[in-house]
Coordinates of C-alpha atoms in Angstrom, one line a residue:
M1 CA 0.0 0.0 0.0
S2 CA 1.4 3.4 -0.9
E3 CA 2.0 6.2 1.6
K4 CA -0.6 9.0 1.7
S5 CA 0.3 12.2 -0.1
R6 CA 0.4 15.4 2.0
L7 CA -2.7 16.6 0.1
D8 CA -4.6 13.5 1.2
E9 CA -3.5 14.0 4.8
I10 CA -4.8 17.6 4.6
K11 CA -8.1 16.5 3.1
D12 CA -8.4 13.9 5.9
E13 CA -7.8 16.7 8.5
L14 CA -10.5 18.8 6.9
E15 CA -12.9 15.9 6.9
I16 CA -12.2 15.2 10.6
L17 CA -12.8 18.9 11.4
D18 CA -16.1 18.7 9.4
I19 CA -14.8 21.4 6.9
N20 CA -16.1 20.9 3.4
P21 CA -14.6 23.5 1.1
T22 CA -16.4 24.5 -2.1
I23 CA -15.1 23.9 -5.5
F24 CA -14.0 27.6 -5.5
A25 CA -11.3 26.8 -2.9
R26 CA -9.8 23.8 -4.8
K27 CA -6.8 25.7 -6.1
E28 CA -5.9 27.0 -2.7
I29 CA -6.4 23.6 -1.0
H30 CA -4.1 22.0 -3.6
A31 CA -1.4 24.6 -2.8
L32 CA -1.5 23.8 1.0
P33 CA 1.1 20.9 0.8
D34 CA 3.7 23.4 -0.3
I35 CA 2.7 25.9 2.3
L36 CA 2.3 23.9 5.4
S37 CA 5.3 22.2 7.1
E38 CA 5.3 18.4 7.2
N39 CA 3.7 18.1 10.7
E40 CA 1.7 21.3 10.9
K41 CA -1.9 20.7 11.7
I42 CA -4.9 22.7 10.6
V43 CA -7.1 23.9 13.4
Y44 CA -9.7 25.5 11.2
L45 CA -10.1 26.8 7.6
I46 CA -12.6 29.2 6.0
E47 CA -13.1 30.5 2.6
G48 CA -14.4 33.8 1.5
R49 CA -13.6 36.8 -0.7
N50 CA -10.7 39.3 -0.1
K51 CA -12.5 42.7 0.0
L52 CA -9.4 44.4 -1.4
T53 CA -8.8 42.3 -4.4
N54 CA -12.3 40.6 -4.8
H55 CA -10.5 37.3 -5.1
H56 CA -11.7 34.1 -3.6
I57 CA -9.3 33.1 -0.8
I58 CA -8.9 30.7 2.1
L59 CA -7.8 31.5 5.6
V60 CA -6.1 28.7 7.5
A61 CA -5.6 28.6 11.2
T62 CA -2.9 26.1 12.2
E63 CA -1.5 25.4 15.7
R64 CA 1.5 27.6 14.7
R65 CA 0.1 30.5 12.6
L66 CA -2.6 32.1 10.6
I67 CA -2.2 31.8 6.8
F68 CA -4.0 33.7 4.0
V69 CA -3.9 31.9 0.7
D70 CA -4.9 33.4 -2.6
K71 CA -4.3 31.4 -5.8
E72 CA -5.5 33.1 -8.9
F73 CA -5.0 31.8 -12.4
M74 CA -3.5 35.0 -13.8
Y75 CA -1.7 36.2 -10.7
G76 CA -0.1 33.1 -9.3
L77 CA 0.0 32.2 -5.6
K78 CA -0.1 34.8 -2.8
V79 CA 0.6 33.5 0.7
E80 CA 0.8 35.6 3.8
D81 CA 1.3 34.1 7.2
F82 CA 1.1 35.7 10.6
S83 CA 2.1 34.4 14.0
Y84 CA -0.8 34.6 16.5
D85 CA 1.2 37.1 18.7
K86 CA 1.1 39.6 15.8
V87 CA -2.8 39.5 15.6
S88 CA -4.2 42.3 17.8
S89 CA -7.9 41.5 17.2
I90 CA -10.3 39.5 15.1
Q91 CA -14.0 40.1 14.8
Y92 CA -16.8 39.0 12.6
E93 CA -20.1 40.6 11.6
K94 CA -23.1 38.6 10.5
S95 CA -25.6 39.6 7.9
L96 CA -28.7 37.7 6.8
M97 CA -26.9 34.9 5.0
L98 CA -23.2 35.5 5.3
A99 CA -20.6 37.1 7.5
S100 CA -17.4 39.2 7.2
I101 CA -14.2 38.9 9.2
D102 CA -11.7 41.7 10.1
I103 CA -8.3 40.7 11.3
H104 CA -6.1 43.4 12.8
I105 CA -2.4 42.6 12.3
S106 CA 0.2 45.2 13.2
E107 CA -1.0 48.3 11.3
N108 CA -3.0 46.4 8.7
I109 CA -6.6 45.1 8.6
L110 CA -7.4 42.0 6.6
E111 CA -11.0 42.1 5.5
I112 CA -12.7 38.9 4.3
D113 CA -16.4 38.7 3.4
N114 CA -18.8 36.1 1.9
V115 CA -17.9 33.8 4.7
G116 CA -20.6 31.4 6.1
K117 CA -22.1 32.9 9.3
Y118 CA -21.5 29.8 11.4
Y119 CA -18.0 29.3 10.1
A120 CA -16.9 32.9 10.7
E121 CA -17.9 32.6 14.4
L122 CA -16.1 29.3 14.8
F123 CA -13.0 30.5 13.0
C124 CA -12.8 33.6 15.2
E125 CA -13.1 31.5 18.3
K126 CA -10.3 29.2 17.3
V127 CA -8.0 32.1 16.4
R128 CA -8.8 33.9 19.7
D129 CA -7.9 30.7 21.6
F130 CA -4.4 30.8 20.1
M131 CA -4.1 34.6 20.5
A132 CA -4.7 34.1 24.3
R133 CA -1.7 31.7 24.6
P134 CA 1.5 33.1 26.0
R135 CA 4.3 34.0 23.6
E136 CA 6.5 31.2 25.0
Y137 CA 4.1 28.6 23.5
F138 CA 4.9 29.8 20.0
K139 CA 8.6 30.1 20.6
S140 CA 8.8 26.4 21.6
K141 CA 6.7 25.5 18.5
S142 CA 9.1 27.4 16.2
E143 CA 12.1 25.8 17.8
S144 CA 10.7 22.4 17.1
T145 CA 10.1 23.5 13.5
V146 CA 13.8 24.3 13.2
L147 CA 14.6 20.9 14.6
D148 CA 12.2 19.3 12.1
Q149 CA 13.9 21.2 9.3
L150 CA 17.3 20.0 10.5
E151 CA 16.1 16.4 10.4
Q152 CA 14.7 16.9 7.0
L153 CA 18.0 18.4 5.8
G154 CA 19.8 15.3 7.2
R155 CA 17.4 13.0 5.2
L156 CA 18.1 15.0 2.0
K157 CA 21.8 14.7 2.5
D158 CA 21.6 11.0 3.2
S159 CA 19.5 10.4 0.1
G160 CA 22.1 12.3 -2.0
I161 CA 19.8 15.2 -2.9
L162 CA 22.1 17.7 -1.1
T163 CA 25.9 17.7 -1.2
E164 CA 27.9 18.0 2.0
E165 CA 28.5 21.7 1.3
E166 CA 24.8 22.5 0.6
F167 CA 23.9 20.6 3.7
F168 CA 26.3 22.5 6.0
A169 CA 25.3 25.9 4.4
Q170 CA 21.6 25.2 5.1
K171 CA 22.3 23.7 8.5
K172 CA 24.2 26.9 9.5
K173 CA 21.3 29.1 8.5
L174 CA 18.9 27.0 10.5
M175 CA 21.2 26.9 13.6
E176 CA 21.2 30.7 13.6
K177 CA 17.4 30.7 14.1
L178 CA 17.7 28.8 17.3

């Protein structure tokens, strides 16, 4: 039996979370394996429309960060991610059928509309849970990420994909992050 692809794992995560993205989010969902790290888990995901560009987007909350994904045919892939300690507030506003979400990050406001009412509320609750965690929580998570990357580098070197010189150059960069 073959190993599951990262995309299949992500689809399974979404199914477990009872998240059923529409066909309009397919491009963004297919980009997630390249965006998420190997063991990064999705906490919640919503789709909507970026008020600024009028593009269909997804917003992904993981246990490490908040990720904004916009994959448009003509414009390519736009990914912005923010650690939870950079988010100063998140709120939603419901209308008759849909909702909008405003996320305040540093000096910027990310505005997403055409979000399902129920999903907007749930997404905001999940993000607030992570915003309330102490900064140390995220530091330990990012340190484990660097360690994960070091392990991955070792595997790449062992399989012959990276030369010794490339391995040590990348290892040095990662060690500086610790």
